[in-house]
Coordinates of C-alpha atoms in Angstrom, one line a residue:
M247 CA 0.0 0.0 0.0
Q248 CA 3.0 2.3 0.5
E249 CA 3.4 2.5 -3.3
D250 CA 1.8 5.7 -4.5
T251 CA -0.6 4.2 -7.1
R252 CA -1.8 1.4 -4.9
Q253 CA -2.3 3.8 -2.0
K254 CA -4.6 5.8 -4.2
H255 CA -6.5 2.7 -5.2
V256 CA -6.9 1.6 -1.6
R257 CA -8.1 5.0 -0.6
A258 CA -10.7 5.0 -3.4
I259 CA -12.0 1.7 -2.1
C260 CA -12.1 3.0 1.5
K261 CA -13.9 6.2 0.5
N262 CA -16.7 4.2 -1.2
A263 CA -16.8 1.8 1.8
R264 CA -17.4 4.7 4.2
Q265 CA -20.3 5.9 2.0
K266 CA -21.9 2.4 2.0
N267 CA -21.2 1.6 5.7
Y268 CA -18.6 -1.1 5.0
Q269 CA -15.6 -1.6 7.3
V270 CA -12.2 -2.3 5.7
M271 CA -9.3 -4.3 7.0
I272 CA -6.1 -3.7 5.0
F273 CA -3.5 -6.5 5.3
N274 CA -0.2 -4.9 4.1
V275 CA 3.4 -6.0 3.5
F276 CA 6.4 -3.8 2.9
Q277 CA 7.8 -5.4 -0.2
Q278 CA 6.7 -7.3 -3.3
L279 CA 6.9 -11.1 -2.7
D280 CA 8.2 -12.3 -6.1
N281 CA 11.7 -13.1 -4.8
M282 CA 11.1 -14.7 -1.5
N283 CA 13.9 -14.3 1.2
S284 CA 13.9 -14.5 4.9
F285 CA 12.4 -11.1 5.3
S286 CA 9.6 -11.6 2.8
Q287 CA 8.7 -15.0 4.3
G288 CA 8.1 -13.2 7.6
E289 CA 6.1 -10.5 5.8
A290 CA 3.9 -13.1 4.0
R291 CA 2.7 -14.7 7.2
I292 CA 0.4 -11.7 7.8
F293 CA -2.0 -13.3 5.2
D294 CA -2.5 -16.3 7.5
M295 CA -4.4 -13.9 9.7
V296 CA -7.0 -12.8 7.2
P297 CA -10.3 -13.8 8.9
M298 CA -12.1 -15.3 5.9
D299 CA -15.1 -16.4 8.0
K300 CA -15.7 -12.8 9.1
L301 CA -15.4 -11.0 5.7
S302 CA -18.1 -10.0 3.2
V303 CA -15.7 -9.8 0.3
L304 CA -12.0 -10.3 -0.3
I305 CA -10.1 -7.8 -2.5
I306 CA -6.6 -8.8 -3.7
F307 CA -4.0 -6.6 -5.3
A308 CA -2.4 -9.5 -7.1
E309 CA 0.0 -7.4 -9.2
S310 CA 1.4 -5.7 -6.0
L311 CA 2.1 -9.1 -4.3
L312 CA 3.7 -10.6 -7.4
N313 CA 3.5 -14.1 -5.9
M314 CA 0.9 -16.3 -7.4
K315 CA 1.3 -19.0 -4.9
I316 CA 0.2 -16.6 -2.1
V317 CA -2.6 -15.2 -4.4
N318 CA -3.9 -18.6 -5.3
S319 CA -3.8 -19.7 -1.6
L320 CA -5.9 -16.6 -0.6
V321 CA -8.4 -17.2 -3.4
K322 CA -8.8 -20.9 -2.5
K323 CA -9.3 -20.1 1.2
A324 CA -12.0 -17.5 0.3
Q325 CA -13.8 -19.7 -2.2
R326 CA -14.0 -22.6 0.3
R327 CA -15.9 -20.1 2.5
K328 CA -18.1 -19.1 -0.5
L329 CA -16.6 -15.7 -0.2
P330 CA -16.6 -13.4 -3.3
V331 CA -13.1 -12.5 -4.5
I332 CA -12.3 -9.3 -6.4
C333 CA -8.8 -9.4 -8.0
I334 CA -7.2 -6.2 -9.1
D335 CA -4.9 -5.9 -12.1
R336 CA -4.7 -9.7 -12.8
R337 CA -7.2 -12.2 -14.1
M338 CA -8.0 -15.1 -11.8
E339 CA -10.4 -17.9 -12.5
N340 CA -13.8 -17.7 -10.7
C341 CA -13.0 -14.2 -9.4
Y342 CA -14.4 -10.8 -10.3
N343 CA -11.4 -9.3 -12.1
V344 CA -10.9 -5.5 -12.2
L345 CA -8.4 -5.0 -15.1
F346 CA -7.0 -1.9 -16.6
A347 CA -7.2 -1.1 -20.3
Y348 CA -3.5 -0.5 -20.6
E349 CA -3.3 -1.8 -24.2
E350 CA -6.1 0.4 -25.6
S351 CA -4.7 3.5 -24.0
F352 CA -1.1 2.7 -25.0
D353 CA -2.2 2.0 -28.5
K354 CA -3.7 5.5 -28.7
L355 CA -0.5 7.1 -27.5
V356 CA 1.6 5.2 -30.1
R357 CA -0.8 6.0 -32.9
H358 CA -0.9 9.6 -31.8
I359 CA 2.9 9.9 -32.4
V360 CA 2.9 7.8 -35.6
E361 CA -0.3 8.8 -37.3
Y362 CA -1.1 12.3 -35.9
H363 CA 2.4 13.7 -35.7
G364 CA 3.7 11.6 -38.6
C365 CA 6.9 10.4 -37.0
K366 CA 8.9 7.6 -38.7
R367 CA 12.0 7.3 -36.5
I368 CA 10.7 6.3 -33.1
N369 CA 12.8 4.9 -30.2
F370 CA 11.1 2.9 -27.5
M371 CA 12.1 2.6 -23.8
A372 CA 10.6 -0.6 -22.5
G373 CA 10.4 -1.9 -18.9
M374 CA 11.9 -5.2 -17.9
E375 CA 12.7 -8.1 -20.3
N376 CA 10.2 -10.9 -20.2
N377 CA 7.7 -8.8 -18.2
E378 CA 4.1 -9.2 -19.5
F379 CA 3.3 -5.5 -19.1
S380 CA 6.5 -4.4 -20.9
D381 CA 6.2 -7.1 -23.5
A382 CA 2.5 -6.0 -24.3
R383 CA 3.6 -2.4 -24.8
I384 CA 6.5 -3.5 -27.1
H385 CA 4.1 -5.6 -29.1
I386 CA 1.7 -2.5 -29.5
Y387 CA 4.7 -0.4 -30.6
Q388 CA 5.8 -2.9 -33.2
K389 CA 2.2 -3.5 -34.4
V390 CA 1.5 0.2 -35.0
L391 CA 4.9 0.6 -36.8
Q392 CA 4.1 -2.3 -39.1
E393 CA 0.5 -1.1 -39.8
N394 CA 2.0 2.2 -40.9
G395 CA 4.7 0.7 -43.1
I396 CA 7.6 1.5 -40.7
S397 CA 10.3 -1.1 -40.1
F398 CA 11.2 -2.1 -36.5
E399 CA 14.8 -1.4 -35.7
E400 CA 16.2 -3.5 -32.9
D401 CA 18.7 -0.8 -31.7
R402 CA 15.8 1.6 -31.2
L403 CA 14.5 -0.6 -28.4
A404 CA 16.0 -0.3 -24.9
Y405 CA 15.0 -1.8 -21.5
G406 CA 14.9 0.9 -18.8
Q407 CA 13.5 -1.5 -16.2
F408 CA 10.6 0.9 -15.4
W409 CA 13.0 2.9 -13.2
E410 CA 15.3 6.0 -13.2
A411 CA 18.9 4.6 -13.1
P412 CA 18.7 2.0 -15.8
A413 CA 16.6 4.3 -18.0
R414 CA 19.3 7.0 -17.6
E415 CA 22.0 4.5 -18.7
C416 CA 20.0 3.4 -21.7
C417 CA 19.3 7.0 -22.8
E418 CA 23.0 7.9 -22.5
K419 CA 23.9 5.0 -24.8
W420 CA 21.3 6.3 -27.3
V421 CA 22.8 9.8 -27.2
A422 CA 26.3 8.4 -27.7
M423 CA 25.0 6.5 -30.8
W424 CA 23.5 9.7 -32.2
Q425 CA 26.7 11.7 -31.6
D426 CA 29.0 9.2 -33.3
G427 CA 26.6 8.5 -36.2
R428 CA 25.7 4.9 -35.3
Q429 CA 22.0 5.8 -35.1
Q430 CA 20.1 8.7 -36.6
M431 CA 18.5 10.8 -33.9
P432 CA 14.8 9.8 -33.5
E433 CA 11.8 12.1 -34.1
A434 CA 10.2 10.7 -31.0
I435 CA 10.8 8.5 -27.9
I436 CA 7.9 6.5 -26.4
C437 CA 8.4 5.3 -22.9
A438 CA 6.5 2.5 -21.1
N439 CA 6.0 4.6 -18.0
D440 CA 6.3 8.2 -16.8
I441 CA 9.4 7.9 -14.5
M442 CA 11.5 6.7 -17.5
A443 CA 10.0 9.4 -19.7
L444 CA 11.0 12.1 -17.2
T445 CA 14.4 10.6 -16.9
V446 CA 14.8 10.6 -20.7
D447 CA 13.8 14.3 -20.8
D448 CA 16.4 15.1 -18.1
V449 CA 19.2 13.3 -20.1
L450 CA 18.2 15.0 -23.3
K451 CA 18.3 18.4 -21.7
S452 CA 21.8 17.7 -20.3
H453 CA 23.0 17.2 -23.9
G454 CA 21.2 20.3 -25.3
I455 CA 18.4 18.3 -26.9
H456 CA 15.0 19.9 -26.3
V457 CA 11.5 18.3 -25.9
P458 CA 9.4 18.7 -28.0
D459 CA 11.4 21.0 -30.4
D460 CA 14.0 18.3 -31.2
I461 CA 12.3 15.1 -30.1
L462 CA 8.7 14.3 -29.1
L463 CA 8.3 12.3 -25.9
T464 CA 5.5 10.3 -24.2
G465 CA 5.2 8.4 -21.0
F466 CA 2.5 6.2 -19.4
D467 CA 0.7 5.8 -16.1
G468 CA 0.0 9.3 -14.9
L469 CA 2.7 9.9 -12.3
G470 CA 1.8 12.8 -10.0
L471 CA 5.3 14.4 -10.4
E472 CA 4.5 15.1 -14.1
K473 CA 2.3 18.1 -13.2
Y474 CA 5.4 20.0 -12.0
C475 CA 7.6 19.3 -15.0
S476 CA 8.3 21.4 -18.1
P477 CA 7.3 20.6 -20.6
R478 CA 4.2 18.8 -19.3
L479 CA 4.2 15.1 -20.2
T480 CA 1.9 13.4 -22.7
T481 CA 0.8 10.3 -20.9
A482 CA -2.2 8.2 -19.8
C483 CA -3.6 7.6 -16.3
D484 CA -6.2 5.5 -14.6
D485 CA -9.5 6.9 -13.2
I486 CA -9.1 6.5 -9.5
D487 CA -12.7 7.5 -8.6
L488 CA -14.0 5.1 -11.2
I489 CA -12.0 2.2 -9.7
G490 CA -13.6 2.6 -6.3
A491 CA -17.1 3.0 -7.8
E492 CA -16.8 0.0 -10.0
I493 CA -15.6 -2.3 -7.2
F494 CA -18.6 -1.4 -5.1
R495 CA -20.9 -1.9 -8.1
I496 CA -19.5 -5.4 -8.2
I497 CA -20.1 -5.9 -4.5
D498 CA -23.7 -4.5 -4.6
G499 CA -24.4 -6.7 -7.6
Y500 CA -23.1 -9.8 -5.9
F501 CA -25.3 -9.3 -2.8
A502 CA -28.3 -8.6 -5.0
N503 CA -27.8 -11.9 -6.8
K504 CA -25.3 -14.3 -5.3
E505 CA -25.9 -16.8 -8.1
E506 CA -24.4 -14.7 -10.8
E507 CA -21.1 -15.8 -12.4
P508 CA -18.1 -13.7 -11.7
Y509 CA -17.1 -11.5 -14.6
D510 CA -14.3 -9.1 -15.7
I511 CA -14.5 -5.3 -16.0
R512 CA -11.9 -3.1 -17.6
I513 CA -11.1 0.4 -16.2
P514 CA -10.1 2.7 -19.1
F515 CA -7.0 4.8 -19.0
R516 CA -7.4 8.5 -19.9
T517 CA -4.9 9.7 -22.5
K518 CA -3.6 13.2 -21.9
F519 CA -2.0 14.8 -25.0
S520 CA 0.2 17.6 -23.7
E521 CA 3.3 19.6 -24.3
S522 CA 6.0 16.9 -24.6
C523 CA 4.5 15.7 -27.9
G524 CA 4.0 19.3 -29.2
C525 CA 0.3 19.4 -28.6
K526 CA -1.7 21.8 -26.4
K527 CA 0.0 23.9 -23.8
V528 CA -1.0 22.9 -20.3
H529 CA -0.8 25.0 -17.2
I530 CA 2.1 24.0 -15.0
C531 CA 1.5 23.7 -11.3
N532 CA 3.5 26.0 -9.0
Q533 CA 6.9 24.5 -9.2
N534 CA 8.2 26.5 -6.3
E535 CA 5.5 25.1 -4.2
Q536 CA 6.5 21.6 -5.1
I537 CA 10.2 22.4 -4.6
M538 CA 9.4 23.7 -1.1
F539 CA 7.2 20.7 -0.4
W540 CA 10.0 18.2 -1.1
Y541 CA 12.6 20.4 0.6
N542 CA 10.5 20.4 3.8
R543 CA 9.7 16.7 3.3
S544 CA 13.4 15.9 3.0
A545 CA 14.1 18.0 6.2
E546 CA 11.3 16.2 8.0
M547 CA 12.6 12.8 7.0
R548 CA 16.2 13.6 8.0
T549 CA 14.8 14.6 11.5
H550 CA 12.6 11.5 11.5
F551 CA 15.5 9.1 10.7
A552 CA 17.6 10.7 13.5
D553 CA 14.6 10.3 15.8
I554 CA 14.3 6.6 14.7
F555 CA 17.9 6.0 15.5
M556 CA 17.6 7.6 18.9
M557 CA 14.4 5.5 19.6
M558 CA 16.1 2.3 18.6
T559 CA 19.1 3.1 20.8
A560 CA 16.8 3.9 23.8
L561 CA 14.4 1.0 23.4
T562 CA 17.2 -1.6 23.0
D563 CA 19.2 -0.4 26.1
G564 CA 18.3 -3.5 28.1
Y565 CA 16.6 -6.9 27.9
S566 CA 13.1 -6.2 29.3
A567 CA 10.2 -6.2 26.9
V568 CA 8.0 -4.7 29.6
D569 CA 10.4 -1.8 30.1
M570 CA 10.6 -1.4 26.3
A571 CA 6.9 -1.2 25.9
E572 CA 6.6 1.4 28.7
L573 CA 9.4 3.5 27.2
L574 CA 7.7 3.4 23.8
E575 CA 5.2 6.0 25.1
V576 CA 8.0 8.6 24.9
Y577 CA 8.0 8.1 21.1
Q578 CA 4.2 8.2 20.6
D579 CA 4.6 11.3 18.3
M580 CA 6.7 9.2 16.0
I581 CA 4.0 6.6 15.8
A582 CA 1.5 9.3 14.9
A583 CA -1.4 6.9 15.1
D584 CA -4.8 7.7 16.7
W585 CA -5.3 4.0 17.4
M586 CA -2.8 1.3 17.6
M587 CA -2.7 -2.2 19.1
V588 CA 0.5 -4.3 19.2
F589 CA 0.0 -8.1 19.6
M590 CA 2.8 -10.5 20.5
N591 CA 2.7 -14.2 20.0
Q592 CA 4.4 -17.1 21.9
A593 CA 7.6 -16.8 19.8
F594 CA 8.2 -13.5 21.5
Y595 CA 6.6 -13.5 24.9
K596 CA 7.9 -16.9 25.9
E597 CA 11.4 -15.7 25.3
T598 CA 11.1 -12.4 27.2
D599 CA 10.1 -11.2 30.6
L600 CA 6.4 -10.6 29.6
P601 CA 4.1 -12.2 32.2
A602 CA 2.6 -15.0 30.2
D603 CA 3.6 -18.2 32.0
D604 CA -0.1 -19.3 32.3
Y605 CA -1.1 -18.5 28.7
E606 CA -2.7 -21.4 26.7
W607 CA -1.3 -22.4 23.3
G608 CA -2.0 -19.9 20.6
A609 CA -2.9 -17.0 22.9
M610 CA -1.6 -13.5 22.0
M611 CA -0.6 -10.7 24.3
L612 CA -1.8 -7.2 23.8
L613 CA 1.5 -5.5 24.6
S614 CA 0.9 -1.8 23.7
K615 CA -2.2 0.2 22.9
I616 CA -3.0 3.7 21.7
W617 CA -6.7 4.4 22.0
N618 CA -8.0 7.7 20.8
G619 CA -4.5 9.1 21.3
M620 CA -3.9 7.7 24.8
Y621 CA -1.0 5.2 25.2
S622 CA -1.1 2.3 27.6
V623 CA 0.7 -1.1 28.2
P624 CA -2.2 -3.5 28.9
L625 CA -0.2 -6.8 28.9
Q626 CA -3.5 -8.4 28.3
R627 CA -4.1 -12.1 27.3
I628 CA -6.0 -12.5 24.0
P629 CA -7.2 -16.1 23.4
K630 CA -6.8 -17.2 19.8
S631 CA -10.5 -17.3 19.4
K632 CA -10.9 -13.7 20.4
E633 CA -8.3 -12.0 18.1
Y634 CA -10.9 -10.9 15.5
Y635 CA -13.2 -9.5 18.1
V636 CA -10.5 -7.3 19.5
L637 CA -9.9 -6.0 16.0
E638 CA -13.6 -5.6 15.5
E639 CA -13.6 -3.3 18.6
L640 CA -11.2 -1.1 16.8
L641 CA -13.2 -1.3 13.5
N642 CA -16.2 0.0 15.4
E643 CA -14.3 3.1 16.3
V644 CA -13.0 3.8 12.7
N645 CA -14.0 2.7 9.3
Q646 CA -10.7 1.2 8.2
I647 CA -7.6 -0.4 9.9
I648 CA -4.3 -1.4 8.6
V649 CA -2.9 -4.8 9.8
L650 CA 0.9 -5.2 9.6
P651 CA 3.2 -8.1 10.4
L652 CA 5.8 -7.8 13.1
H653 CA 8.8 -10.2 12.6
W654 CA 12.5 -10.6 12.6
Q655 CA 13.4 -12.1 9.2
E656 CA 11.2 -15.2 8.9
E657 CA 10.5 -15.4 12.6
V658 CA 7.1 -13.9 13.3
Y659 CA 6.5 -12.1 16.6
G660 CA 3.0 -10.9 16.2
F661 CA 1.2 -8.1 14.4
M662 CA 0.2 -4.5 14.7
A663 CA -3.2 -2.9 13.9
V664 CA -3.4 0.9 13.4
A665 CA -6.0 3.5 12.4
Y666 CA -6.1 7.2 11.8
Q667 CA -8.7 9.9 12.1
D668 CA -7.4 11.3 8.8
A669 CA -8.2 8.5 6.3
D670 CA -5.8 10.1 3.7
K671 CA -2.8 10.4 6.0
D672 CA 0.6 9.9 4.4
L673 CA 2.0 6.7 5.9
A674 CA 5.6 6.9 4.7
A675 CA 7.0 7.9 8.0
F676 CA 4.9 5.3 9.9
Y677 CA 6.3 2.5 7.7
E678 CA 9.8 3.6 8.7
F679 CA 8.8 3.4 12.3
V680 CA 7.4 -0.1 11.9
L681 CA 10.5 -1.4 10.3
A682 CA 12.6 0.1 13.1
F683 CA 10.2 -1.3 15.7
E684 CA 10.7 -4.8 14.3
Q685 CA 14.4 -4.4 14.7
V686 CA 13.8 -3.3 18.3
L687 CA 11.7 -6.4 19.0
G688 CA 14.3 -8.7 17.5
T689 CA 17.0 -7.1 19.6
I690 CA 15.1 -7.2 22.8
R691 CA 14.2 -10.9 22.3
K692 CA 17.9 -11.8 21.7
Q693 CA 19.0 -9.8 24.7
S694 CA 16.3 -11.3 26.8
Q695 CA 17.5 -14.8 25.7
L696 CA 21.1 -13.9 26.6
H697 CA 20.0 -12.5 30.0
R698 CA 18.0 -15.6 30.7
M699 CA 21.0 -17.8 29.9
Y700 CA 23.1 -15.6 32.3
E701 CA 20.6 -15.9 35.2
T702 CA 18.9 -19.3 34.5
D703 CA 19.9 -22.9 35.1
L704 CA 19.8 -24.5 31.7
L705 CA 18.8 -27.9 32.9
T706 CA 15.8 -27.0 35.2
Q707 CA 15.0 -23.5 33.9
L708 CA 15.0 -22.3 37.5
Y709 CA 17.1 -19.3 38.5
N710 CA 20.8 -19.8 39.1
R711 CA 22.5 -18.1 42.0
S712 CA 22.9 -14.8 40.1
G713 CA 19.4 -14.8 38.8
F714 CA 18.0 -15.7 42.2
Y715 CA 19.6 -12.8 44.0
G716 CA 18.6 -10.4 41.2
C717 CA 15.0 -11.5 41.4
V718 CA 14.8 -11.3 45.2
R719 CA 16.3 -7.7 45.1
K720 CA 13.7 -6.7 42.5
R721 CA 10.8 -8.2 44.6
I722 CA 12.1 -6.4 47.7
K723 CA 12.3 -3.1 45.8
E724 CA 8.7 -3.6 44.6
L725 CA 7.6 -3.7 48.2
S726 CA 9.8 -0.8 49.3
G727 CA 8.4 1.2 52.3
R728 CA 6.1 -1.7 53.4
E729 CA 6.5 -4.3 56.2
K730 CA 7.6 -7.6 54.6
V731 CA 7.8 -11.2 55.5
L732 CA 10.4 -13.6 54.0
F733 CA 9.8 -17.4 53.7
L734 CA 12.8 -19.4 52.7
A735 CA 13.2 -23.2 52.1
S736 CA 16.4 -25.0 51.5
I737 CA 16.0 -28.3 49.6
D738 CA 18.5 -31.0 48.7
M739 CA 18.0 -34.2 46.7
D740 CA 18.6 -37.4 48.4
G741 CA 20.6 -40.1 46.6
L742 CA 21.5 -38.3 43.4
K743 CA 24.9 -40.0 43.2
F744 CA 23.3 -43.4 43.5
I745 CA 20.9 -42.7 40.6
N746 CA 23.8 -41.4 38.4
D747 CA 26.1 -44.3 39.2
T748 CA 23.4 -47.0 38.9
Y749 CA 21.1 -45.8 36.2
G750 CA 23.2 -43.2 34.3
H751 CA 23.3 -39.4 34.1
A752 CA 20.3 -39.2 31.9
E753 CA 18.2 -40.6 34.7
G754 CA 20.0 -38.3 37.1
D755 CA 19.0 -35.3 35.0
Y756 CA 15.4 -36.6 34.9
A757 CA 15.3 -36.7 38.7
I758 CA 16.9 -33.2 38.9
K759 CA 14.3 -31.7 36.5
G760 CA 11.5 -33.6 38.2
V761 CA 12.3 -32.1 41.6
A762 CA 12.7 -28.7 40.1
H763 CA 9.2 -29.1 38.5
C764 CA 7.7 -30.0 41.8
I765 CA 9.3 -27.1 43.6
R766 CA 8.1 -24.7 41.0
E767 CA 4.5 -26.1 41.3
S768 CA 4.6 -25.9 45.1
V769 CA 4.9 -22.1 45.2
K770 CA 3.3 -21.1 41.9
R771 CA 0.3 -19.5 43.6
H772 CA 2.5 -17.6 46.0
M773 CA 4.8 -15.9 43.5
G774 CA 7.7 -18.0 44.8
I775 CA 11.2 -17.5 43.5
C776 CA 12.9 -20.8 42.9
A777 CA 16.6 -21.5 42.2
R778 CA 19.0 -24.3 41.7
F779 CA 22.3 -23.5 43.5
G780 CA 24.3 -26.6 42.6
G781 CA 24.0 -30.2 41.5
D782 CA 21.3 -31.2 43.9
E783 CA 20.7 -28.0 45.9
Y784 CA 17.6 -25.9 45.5
I785 CA 16.2 -22.8 47.3
V786 CA 12.7 -21.3 47.5
V787 CA 11.9 -17.7 48.6
I788 CA 8.6 -16.0 49.0
V789 CA 8.6 -12.2 49.8
T790 CA 5.3 -10.7 50.6
E791 CA 3.7 -7.9 52.5
K792 CA 3.3 -8.7 56.2
E793 CA -0.5 -8.7 56.2
E794 CA -0.6 -11.0 53.1
A795 CA 1.8 -13.6 54.6
D796 CA 0.4 -17.1 54.5
I797 CA 1.8 -18.4 57.8
S798 CA -0.1 -21.7 57.6
F799 CA 1.3 -22.4 54.1
Y800 CA 4.9 -21.7 55.4
Q801 CA 4.4 -24.0 58.4
N802 CA 3.1 -26.8 56.3
Y803 CA 5.3 -26.3 53.2
E804 CA 7.3 -29.4 53.7
T805 CA 4.2 -31.6 53.7
H806 CA 2.8 -29.7 50.7
L807 CA 6.0 -30.2 48.6
Q808 CA 6.4 -33.9 49.6
N809 CA 2.8 -34.6 48.5
I810 CA 3.5 -33.0 45.0
L811 CA 6.7 -35.1 44.8
E812 CA 4.9 -38.2 45.8
Q813 CA 2.5 -37.7 42.9
F814 CA 5.4 -37.1 40.5
R815 CA 7.0 -40.4 41.6
K816 CA 3.7 -42.3 41.0
D817 CA 3.3 -40.8 37.5
G818 CA 7.0 -41.4 36.6
R819 CA 7.3 -45.0 37.9
R820 CA 11.1 -45.0 38.0
P821 CA 13.0 -48.0 39.4
Y822 CA 14.6 -45.7 41.9
Y823 CA 13.4 -43.5 44.7
I824 CA 13.5 -39.7 44.3
G825 CA 13.6 -38.1 47.7
I826 CA 14.4 -34.7 49.2
S827 CA 15.5 -33.1 52.4
I828 CA 13.9 -29.8 53.4
G829 CA 14.6 -27.1 55.9
S830 CA 12.5 -23.9 56.1
A831 CA 12.2 -20.7 58.0
Y832 CA 10.3 -17.4 57.9
D833 CA 10.6 -14.1 59.6
Q834 CA 10.1 -10.3 59.1
L835 CA 12.4 -9.0 56.4
N836 CA 14.3 -5.8 56.9
D837 CA 17.3 -6.1 54.6
M838 CA 19.4 -8.6 52.6
T839 CA 21.2 -9.8 55.7
D840 CA 17.9 -11.4 56.8
I841 CA 18.1 -13.6 53.8
D842 CA 21.6 -14.9 54.8
R843 CA 20.4 -15.5 58.3
L844 CA 17.3 -17.4 57.3
M845 CA 19.2 -19.3 54.7
K846 CA 21.6 -20.6 57.4
E847 CA 18.7 -21.5 59.6
A848 CA 17.0 -23.4 56.8
D849 CA 20.2 -25.1 55.7
D850 CA 20.9 -26.3 59.2
M851 CA 17.4 -27.9 59.4
M852 CA 17.8 -29.4 55.9
Y853 CA 21.3 -30.9 56.6
E854 CA 19.9 -32.4 59.9
Q855 CA 17.0 -34.0 57.9
K856 CA 19.4 -35.1 55.2
A857 CA 21.6 -36.9 57.8
E858 CA 18.5 -38.7 59.2
H859 CA 17.5 -39.7 55.6
H860 CA 21.0 -41.0 55.0
Q861 CA 21.0 -43.0 58.2
S862 CA 17.6 -44.4 57.4
R863 CA 18.8 -45.6 54.0
L864 CA 21.8 -47.3 55.5
S865 CA 19.6 -49.1 58.0
M866 CA 17.4 -50.3 55.2
E867 CA 20.4 -51.5 53.2
N868 CA 21.7 -53.4 56.3

């Protein structure tokens, strides 16, 4: 949609949708998908989210995607739902096809040069080789020449790739041929699009060749920049208003008679014979106004890029996704959206500090939100079945929303939905923000993974010693200024060496992970902090406000944990016994020294119990 012509088409559709009380969801990618790479694979995943069962009609800009596998997949999904499909700029079977009458309009332009102006020597600047649009225009050029008795000369055909740099190179080669006598200078140059025509005009001027006095020149496709050029360009353009009206005529017709067979319509291009071919003089728009517009736009974008860099630097200064989301509010002006919702999936939140341990499979997290200009960080669970209804809530506020993928190369992290009060808002700066934000998400995820490796025991996924103390300090800081109670349990596995020596280290690892799982489950409801300090040593801490302290739970913790472990043993049915020794203590918490004091107290109790267990095993063996 960020391409100028497609943006105009989409806006025409949205304008008609508003008039007829339709809501529009725009699923957008940042690049054409003809040459798939890691980035475009991530982009394309946004189309998996299209809610076919909720739509009234699906409109596909097939020629913008340039990937028929994706287009065919979307069409098939829609048709399985009996959903009408309107395909823009490419013919698809069993679809309503909105096609553009390029050939008829281009034929008029070529005949205008050949038959009206009487030119015999005509050069042609085509697009890309083996491109159907370029080849069709070459064919028309050759056909009109032949019908008028003019021979086609191979060296008068060049491929400007539909773009400025290659067109400039081709035109310079032509000029060199004219200067050294290898080719007679043409009377006219026909270009397959406007940007190549404007480039040709620029090259000719640099060599003292004037349009239309020395050479006639035509373009094609109605580029907006043409209005500010001198001479004004002879060209052809599509009828934007007609496109929107015709699409909704199709939609209205379908709902009036759902049994009708899909059909094709052709949108005519309007030819504009102007100054570059020597025809009527046309008023030139205020060039100074346009120069100032682009000067100011350039200055704004330079500032925007600097702001983007500063934003990326600030948001990636750490590993916390929560902190990043909260800091994003500082850059709300850069987002410049009236409504925005950022949804993260499991690939992101499971690897960061986002609070999503209890999320079911497929659930999304609403990370950031702008609602009517107000920013917030909801951290809200969105079940997979509720995704559309959250978007529908946004659609009820505005007529149209844009849905964009959020990914790091092919790895998808979620999506973003945005909407604006101004339906015609220029989105160029916003797209730059989204691309930068994706880099931020990828960096935060990587840094979060590294931080987790630094503070987490890889075997059990409990905290290691460093992570444990960091988490305890953070919890104490959260309760700063309030009376606190600390519960601490020291836990040690019994008989780990016997399991390793007798059954192997794989079984020893199973037992270590099993005990860790039981410990984590035992304090899950009490926000317990669990750590593995060594081979078979574990520690549990609960820090809470004094009035919320669950003294009964603390006093009965050993029994509670042993019951969970007993169930684990029954479920696992291992040929060896997995046992633990426990010592625990609780007291008012004033500072970090209380942790060391309670840890020693709990350790002493645990070692005393461990000695009893060891003696008991020896007695049984004897």
